[in-house]
Amino acid sequence: MRNFVLYNDNRIPEMKFQPEKCNIPDQRMKPFIDADEIWHHINQAKPSVEEVRTVIAKSLNKQRLTLAETAILISADTPELIEEIKDGARRLKEMVYGNRIVLFAPLYIGNKCTNNCSYCGFRSTNTDAIRSTLNDQELVSEVEALEDNGQKRLILVYGEHPDYGPEYIAHTVRVVYGVRKGNGEIRRVNVNAAPLEIEGFRIVKDSGIGTYQIFQETYDPDIYKHYHLGGRKRNYEYRLTSLDRAQEAGIDDVGIGALFGLYDWRFEVMALVRHTNHLEACYNVGPHTISFPRIQEASAMNFDGKYRVSDEEFTRLVAILRLAVPYTGLILTARENAAVRNEVMRFGVSQIDGGTKLELGSYAENKNEEQDLNREQFHINDSRSLNEIIDELLSTDYLPSFCTACYRLGRTGEHFMEFSVPGFIKRFCSPNAILTLTEYLEDYAPAETKAKGYKVVEENLLELEKAHEKVNVPEIRQRIEKIKGGERDLYF
Ligand code: SAM
Ligand code: SF4
């Protein structure tokens, strides 16, 4: 057992902002993972059916689970209990997120990299990799192509390289926000890039980013060393504390993640909950999103597959995460195929990408060929266009959303948590989803999707009319007419 003392899991602040209970300055920027503690929880959990049901009930009461409670869900492995967990996750998702699915696209800016992560096609030792960095004109062309598809939210992705310092990242974010094509504009730019110093995070914050995402890949320090063979990323603790530095720099909107397949999925789920606990306890705000990519094939990868996560385990872990962190957005990407995506979306995912391309410059070139893994980070299994995905969401009763209102109205971080109460979704999120979908239907959808989309809009308006909350449906209808008349960017 390492000898740093962790704050007790019982002190996890529950969802309401309780400054007297959280804010533990002495734990800021300190490593917070104790592998033995996590295994202790997993190994000692031998839950009865009643205990599992009690934990599910707590979660359905929209309370964050402790590590011990998360371990109970992880240890519940009979088919019946797994079904109860999935059913609980489905109900919780409906309660907290409704039927909305937020859409975004990744945009690779540069694939030079000084790190040597064994699983990644961009690793420094991969001499077959074809390296490039978008220049400003290429970046503008990529964003124009994405806007032409109807995208409003992007995540910019960078390798780790001296060329991609904070000033450069901030510059690219500003370029992206500045691109306007027709009615197109990017309203939210998230970033997935290397960890920075506090000053670097400040520079990036000033460019107006949404979420800063950094995945720990694996939270086990020994396994981490095994996979991260060179470069700055080899330093486990520097990465583990990176989002603390982001918080210190004033970025209160951060995304965490683990790369599933490197190590035992049960450990990584527990560690993601611990990371959430750490951020909540130290900064009064948990991560905005959690990502759980599964390893895919990549050029020159070295991965033994010992901990590969099956589809069944994957669905289970998403359901457990949903229950463990009721208010944290869960992101699922095109690494997964359409069937897995459709399955997992029911159990808790709130954001997916659509129309995804990983090759640098490929949105503007409108390339639809087989992937060339020497030019891309990894293989993807869902290459459907944004419209194909929207069309399918509409056919399966989801409400596709491009909403960016909270972030633009300053409803982030602790403020966002205060708003995450029953009624908020019906008064804000659903109306904004409807308005942003209407923009998409007017500007980008082919006739068939448009007809389907307006049917879904009407069904959702009728649902909102029936809701008890103070939802101003006539006002939403008026705004829909304004959008049809040419106005854009109307939100609550
Ligand atoms: N270079 C930055 C870093 O490592 O933090 C940016 C992230 S990288 C471009 C985005 C994420 O892709 C990584 O954090 C990792 O989790 C994931 N990734 C890397 N190789 C992968 C693979 N073979 N399959 C699936 N995901 C992968
Ligand atoms: Fe570089 Fe990121 Fe790939 Fe590691 S995962 S080699 S840091 S791009």
mmCIF file of N, CA and C in Angstrom, residues 335-401:
data_model
loop_
_atom_site.group_PDB
_atom_site.id
_atom_site.type_symbol
_atom_site.label_atom_id
_atom_site.label_comp_id
_atom_site.label_asym_id
_atom_site.label_seq_id
_atom_site.Cartn_x
_atom_site.Cartn_y
_atom_site.Cartn_z
ATOM 1 N N ARG A 335 -15.456 4.660 -32.638
ATOM 2 C CA ARG A 335 -14.631 3.454 -32.498
ATOM 3 C C ARG A 335 -15.540 2.228 -32.513
ATOM 4 N N GLU A 336 -16.747 2.390 -31.950
ATOM 5 C CA GLU A 336 -17.686 1.268 -31.841
ATOM 6 C C GLU A 336 -18.567 1.188 -33.080
ATOM 7 N N ASN A 337 -18.997 -0.044 -33.421
ATOM 8 C CA ASN A 337 -19.865 -0.175 -34.600
ATOM 9 C C ASN A 337 -21.295 0.253 -34.266
ATOM 10 N N ALA A 338 -22.111 0.380 -35.332
ATOM 11 C CA ALA A 338 -23.460 0.937 -35.157
ATOM 12 C C ALA A 338 -24.276 0.102 -34.176
ATOM 13 N N ALA A 339 -24.139 -1.236 -34.255
ATOM 14 C CA ALA A 339 -24.961 -2.098 -33.389
ATOM 15 C C ALA A 339 -24.599 -1.870 -31.917
ATOM 16 N N VAL A 340 -23.302 -1.819 -31.614
ATOM 17 C CA VAL A 340 -22.890 -1.587 -30.221
ATOM 18 C C VAL A 340 -23.334 -0.188 -29.790
ATOM 19 N N ARG A 341 -23.188 0.775 -30.686
ATOM 20 C CA ARG A 341 -23.588 2.144 -30.330
ATOM 21 C C ARG A 341 -25.075 2.183 -29.973
ATOM 22 N N ASN A 342 -25.901 1.534 -30.819
ATOM 23 C CA ASN A 342 -27.338 1.570 -30.557
ATOM 24 C C ASN A 342 -27.671 0.913 -29.227
ATOM 25 N N GLU A 343 -26.971 -0.168 -28.945
ATOM 26 C CA GLU A 343 -27.226 -0.895 -27.696
ATOM 27 C C GLU A 343 -26.824 -0.027 -26.484
ATOM 28 N N VAL A 344 -25.608 0.506 -26.552
ATOM 29 C CA VAL A 344 -25.052 1.185 -25.382
ATOM 30 C C VAL A 344 -25.730 2.539 -25.138
ATOM 31 N N MET A 345 -26.227 3.151 -26.220
ATOM 32 C CA MET A 345 -26.897 4.449 -26.047
ATOM 33 C C MET A 345 -28.091 4.356 -25.102
ATOM 34 N N ARG A 346 -28.732 3.180 -25.105
ATOM 35 C CA ARG A 346 -29.929 3.037 -24.258
ATOM 36 C C ARG A 346 -29.572 3.055 -22.781
ATOM 37 N N PHE A 347 -28.336 2.684 -22.469
ATOM 38 C CA PHE A 347 -27.970 2.531 -21.058
ATOM 39 C C PHE A 347 -27.223 3.711 -20.481
ATOM 40 N N GLY A 348 -27.168 4.799 -21.198
ATOM 41 C CA GLY A 348 -26.556 5.904 -20.482
ATOM 42 C C GLY A 348 -25.759 6.906 -21.287
ATOM 43 N N VAL A 349 -25.479 6.620 -22.548
ATOM 44 C CA VAL A 349 -24.650 7.564 -23.304
ATOM 45 C C VAL A 349 -25.456 8.816 -23.627
ATOM 46 N N SER A 350 -24.828 9.974 -23.487
ATOM 47 C CA SER A 350 -25.543 11.220 -23.777
ATOM 48 C C SER A 350 -24.958 11.969 -24.973
ATOM 49 N N GLN A 351 -23.749 11.606 -25.400
ATOM 50 C CA GLN A 351 -23.124 12.289 -26.552
ATOM 51 C C GLN A 351 -22.489 11.274 -27.476
ATOM 52 N N ILE A 352 -22.675 11.450 -28.785
ATOM 53 C CA ILE A 352 -21.960 10.604 -29.757
ATOM 54 C C ILE A 352 -21.422 11.492 -30.877
ATOM 55 N N ASP A 353 -20.415 10.969 -31.591
ATOM 56 C CA ASP A 353 -19.940 11.682 -32.774
ATOM 57 C C ASP A 353 -20.670 11.147 -34.006
ATOM 58 N N GLY A 354 -20.682 11.943 -35.053
ATOM 59 C CA GLY A 354 -21.354 11.526 -36.283
ATOM 60 C C GLY A 354 -20.593 12.060 -37.484
ATOM 61 N N GLY A 355 -20.547 11.266 -38.552
ATOM 62 C CA GLY A 355 -19.835 11.698 -39.757
ATOM 63 C C GLY A 355 -18.340 11.784 -39.526
ATOM 64 N N THR A 356 -17.844 10.918 -38.628
ATOM 65 C CA THR A 356 -16.446 11.004 -38.172
ATOM 66 C C THR A 356 -15.425 10.591 -39.227
ATOM 67 N N LYS A 357 -14.386 11.405 -39.382
ATOM 68 C CA LYS A 357 -13.217 11.045 -40.193
ATOM 69 C C LYS A 357 -11.979 11.386 -39.374
ATOM 70 N N LEU A 358 -11.001 10.497 -39.398
ATOM 71 C CA LEU A 358 -9.806 10.736 -38.582
ATOM 72 C C LEU A 358 -8.615 11.258 -39.391
ATOM 73 N N GLU A 359 -8.612 10.999 -40.684
ATOM 74 C CA GLU A 359 -7.429 11.404 -41.468
ATOM 75 C C GLU A 359 -7.371 12.918 -41.583
ATOM 76 N N LEU A 360 -6.176 13.465 -41.394
ATOM 77 C CA LEU A 360 -6.047 14.930 -41.452
ATOM 78 C C LEU A 360 -6.425 15.434 -42.843
ATOM 79 N N GLY A 361 -7.308 16.398 -42.894
ATOM 80 C CA GLY A 361 -7.710 16.988 -44.169
ATOM 81 C C GLY A 361 -8.836 16.251 -44.873
ATOM 82 N N SER A 362 -9.349 15.172 -44.289
ATOM 83 C CA SER A 362 -10.281 14.329 -45.043
ATOM 84 C C SER A 362 -11.713 14.855 -45.081
ATOM 85 N N TYR A 363 -12.078 15.776 -44.199
ATOM 86 C CA TYR A 363 -13.441 16.329 -44.309
ATOM 87 C C TYR A 363 -13.537 17.177 -45.574
ATOM 88 N N ALA A 364 -12.528 18.029 -45.802
ATOM 89 C CA ALA A 364 -12.571 18.909 -46.973
ATOM 90 C C ALA A 364 -12.451 18.106 -48.260
ATOM 91 N N GLU A 365 -11.634 17.057 -48.216
ATOM 92 C CA GLU A 365 -11.466 16.241 -49.427
ATOM 93 C C GLU A 365 -12.668 15.327 -49.649
ATOM 94 N N ASN A 366 -13.543 15.277 -48.665
ATOM 95 C CA ASN A 366 -14.711 14.403 -48.700
ATOM 96 C C ASN A 366 -14.323 12.967 -49.057
ATOM 97 N N LYS A 367 -13.293 12.501 -48.413
ATOM 98 C CA LYS A 367 -12.774 11.159 -48.681
ATOM 99 C C LYS A 367 -13.667 10.105 -48.053
ATOM 100 N N ASN A 368 -14.082 9.139 -48.834
ATOM 101 C CA ASN A 368 -14.901 8.069 -48.265
ATOM 102 C C ASN A 368 -14.278 6.716 -48.514
ATOM 103 N N GLU A 369 -12.928 6.705 -48.616
ATOM 104 C CA GLU A 369 -12.269 5.432 -48.916
ATOM 105 C C GLU A 369 -12.008 4.660 -47.631
ATOM 106 N N GLU A 370 -11.522 3.429 -47.833
ATOM 107 C CA GLU A 370 -11.034 2.632 -46.710
ATOM 108 C C GLU A 370 -10.040 3.458 -45.912
ATOM 109 N N GLN A 371 -10.000 3.276 -44.631
ATOM 110 C CA GLN A 371 -9.012 4.005 -43.831
ATOM 111 C C GLN A 371 -7.593 3.572 -44.181
ATOM 112 N N ASP A 372 -6.668 4.530 -44.180
ATOM 113 C CA ASP A 372 -5.245 4.218 -44.315
ATOM 114 C C ASP A 372 -4.644 4.414 -42.922
ATOM 115 N N LEU A 373 -4.374 3.316 -42.228
ATOM 116 C CA LEU A 373 -3.980 3.427 -40.821
ATOM 117 C C LEU A 373 -2.632 4.113 -40.612
ATOM 118 N N ASN A 374 -1.852 4.270 -41.682
ATOM 119 C CA ASN A 374 -0.601 5.023 -41.508
ATOM 120 C C ASN A 374 -0.857 6.532 -41.445
ATOM 121 N N ARG A 375 -2.068 6.936 -41.797
ATOM 122 C CA ARG A 375 -2.413 8.352 -41.730
ATOM 123 C C ARG A 375 -3.377 8.647 -40.588
ATOM 124 N N GLU A 376 -3.843 7.611 -39.897
ATOM 125 C CA GLU A 376 -4.901 7.811 -38.898
ATOM 126 C C GLU A 376 -4.518 7.154 -37.579
ATOM 127 N N GLN A 377 -5.171 7.616 -36.539
ATOM 128 C CA GLN A 377 -4.734 7.141 -35.223
ATOM 129 C C GLN A 377 -5.126 5.686 -34.961
ATOM 130 N N PHE A 378 -6.332 5.312 -35.386
ATOM 131 C CA PHE A 378 -6.815 3.939 -35.153
ATOM 132 C C PHE A 378 -7.973 3.670 -36.096
ATOM 133 N N HIS A 379 -8.406 2.425 -36.115
ATOM 134 C CA HIS A 379 -9.507 2.020 -36.990
ATOM 135 C C HIS A 379 -10.848 2.419 -36.360
ATOM 136 N N ILE A 380 -11.763 2.940 -37.163
ATOM 137 C CA ILE A 380 -13.105 3.193 -36.616
ATOM 138 C C ILE A 380 -14.096 2.203 -37.237
ATOM 139 N N ASN A 381 -15.175 1.978 -36.523
ATOM 140 C CA ASN A 381 -16.151 0.969 -36.958
ATOM 141 C C ASN A 381 -17.509 1.564 -37.318
ATOM 142 N N ASP A 382 -17.615 2.880 -37.249
ATOM 143 C CA ASP A 382 -18.867 3.517 -37.660
ATOM 144 C C ASP A 382 -18.521 4.723 -38.527
ATOM 145 N N SER A 383 -18.602 4.527 -39.842
ATOM 146 C CA SER A 383 -18.220 5.626 -40.738
ATOM 147 C C SER A 383 -19.454 6.254 -41.381
ATOM 148 N N ARG A 384 -20.617 6.080 -40.749
ATOM 149 C CA ARG A 384 -21.838 6.681 -41.317
ATOM 150 C C ARG A 384 -21.749 8.206 -41.309
ATOM 151 N N SER A 385 -22.432 8.810 -42.280
ATOM 152 C CA SER A 385 -22.455 10.277 -42.336
ATOM 153 C C SER A 385 -23.279 10.814 -41.167
ATOM 154 N N LEU A 386 -23.119 12.113 -40.903
ATOM 155 C CA LEU A 386 -23.901 12.729 -39.829
ATOM 156 C C LEU A 386 -25.394 12.551 -40.113
ATOM 157 N N ASN A 387 -25.798 12.751 -41.382
ATOM 158 C CA ASN A 387 -27.229 12.641 -41.652
ATOM 159 C C ASN A 387 -27.745 11.224 -41.471
ATOM 160 N N GLU A 388 -26.936 10.237 -41.854
ATOM 161 C CA GLU A 388 -27.375 8.845 -41.641
ATOM 162 C C GLU A 388 -27.610 8.587 -40.157
ATOM 163 N N ILE A 389 -26.734 9.122 -39.342
ATOM 164 C CA ILE A 389 -26.882 8.902 -37.897
ATOM 165 C C ILE A 389 -28.102 9.645 -37.362
ATOM 166 N N ILE A 390 -28.274 10.886 -37.793
ATOM 167 C CA ILE A 390 -29.441 11.650 -37.334
ATOM 168 C C ILE A 390 -30.722 10.947 -37.764
ATOM 169 N N ASP A 391 -30.742 10.483 -39.007
ATOM 170 C CA ASP A 391 -31.925 9.804 -39.524
ATOM 171 C C ASP A 391 -32.266 8.594 -38.658
ATOM 172 N N GLU A 392 -31.231 7.830 -38.309
ATOM 173 C CA GLU A 392 -31.501 6.643 -37.477
ATOM 174 C C GLU A 392 -31.953 7.038 -36.067
ATOM 175 N N LEU A 393 -31.344 8.091 -35.512
ATOM 176 C CA LEU A 393 -31.780 8.544 -34.182
ATOM 177 C C LEU A 393 -33.254 8.931 -34.218
ATOM 178 N N LEU A 394 -33.631 9.647 -35.270
ATOM 179 C CA LEU A 394 -35.028 10.092 -35.377
ATOM 180 C C LEU A 394 -35.968 8.898 -35.504
ATOM 181 N N SER A 395 -35.512 7.858 -36.214
ATOM 182 C CA SER A 395 -36.361 6.671 -36.407
ATOM 183 C C SER A 395 -36.508 5.872 -35.128
ATOM 184 N N THR A 396 -35.600 6.083 -34.183
ATOM 185 C CA THR A 396 -35.653 5.280 -32.960
ATOM 186 C C THR A 396 -35.995 6.147 -31.741
ATOM 187 N N ASP A 397 -36.726 7.234 -32.018
ATOM 188 C CA ASP A 397 -37.306 8.063 -30.948
ATOM 189 C C ASP A 397 -36.312 8.871 -30.143
ATOM 190 N N TYR A 398 -35.105 9.041 -30.637
ATOM 191 C CA TYR A 398 -34.174 9.952 -29.968
ATOM 192 C C TYR A 398 -34.400 11.359 -30.505
ATOM 193 N N LEU A 399 -33.923 12.306 -29.731
ATOM 194 C CA LEU A 399 -33.999 13.709 -30.141
ATOM 195 C C LEU A 399 -32.560 14.209 -30.324
ATOM 196 N N PRO A 400 -32.074 14.251 -31.578
ATOM 197 C CA PRO A 400 -30.701 14.718 -31.801
ATOM 198 C C PRO A 400 -30.574 16.188 -31.413
ATOM 199 N N SER A 401 -29.460 16.545 -30.767
ATOM 200 C CA SER A 401 -29.307 17.917 -30.283
ATOM 201 C C SER A 401 -27.916 18.451 -30.624
#
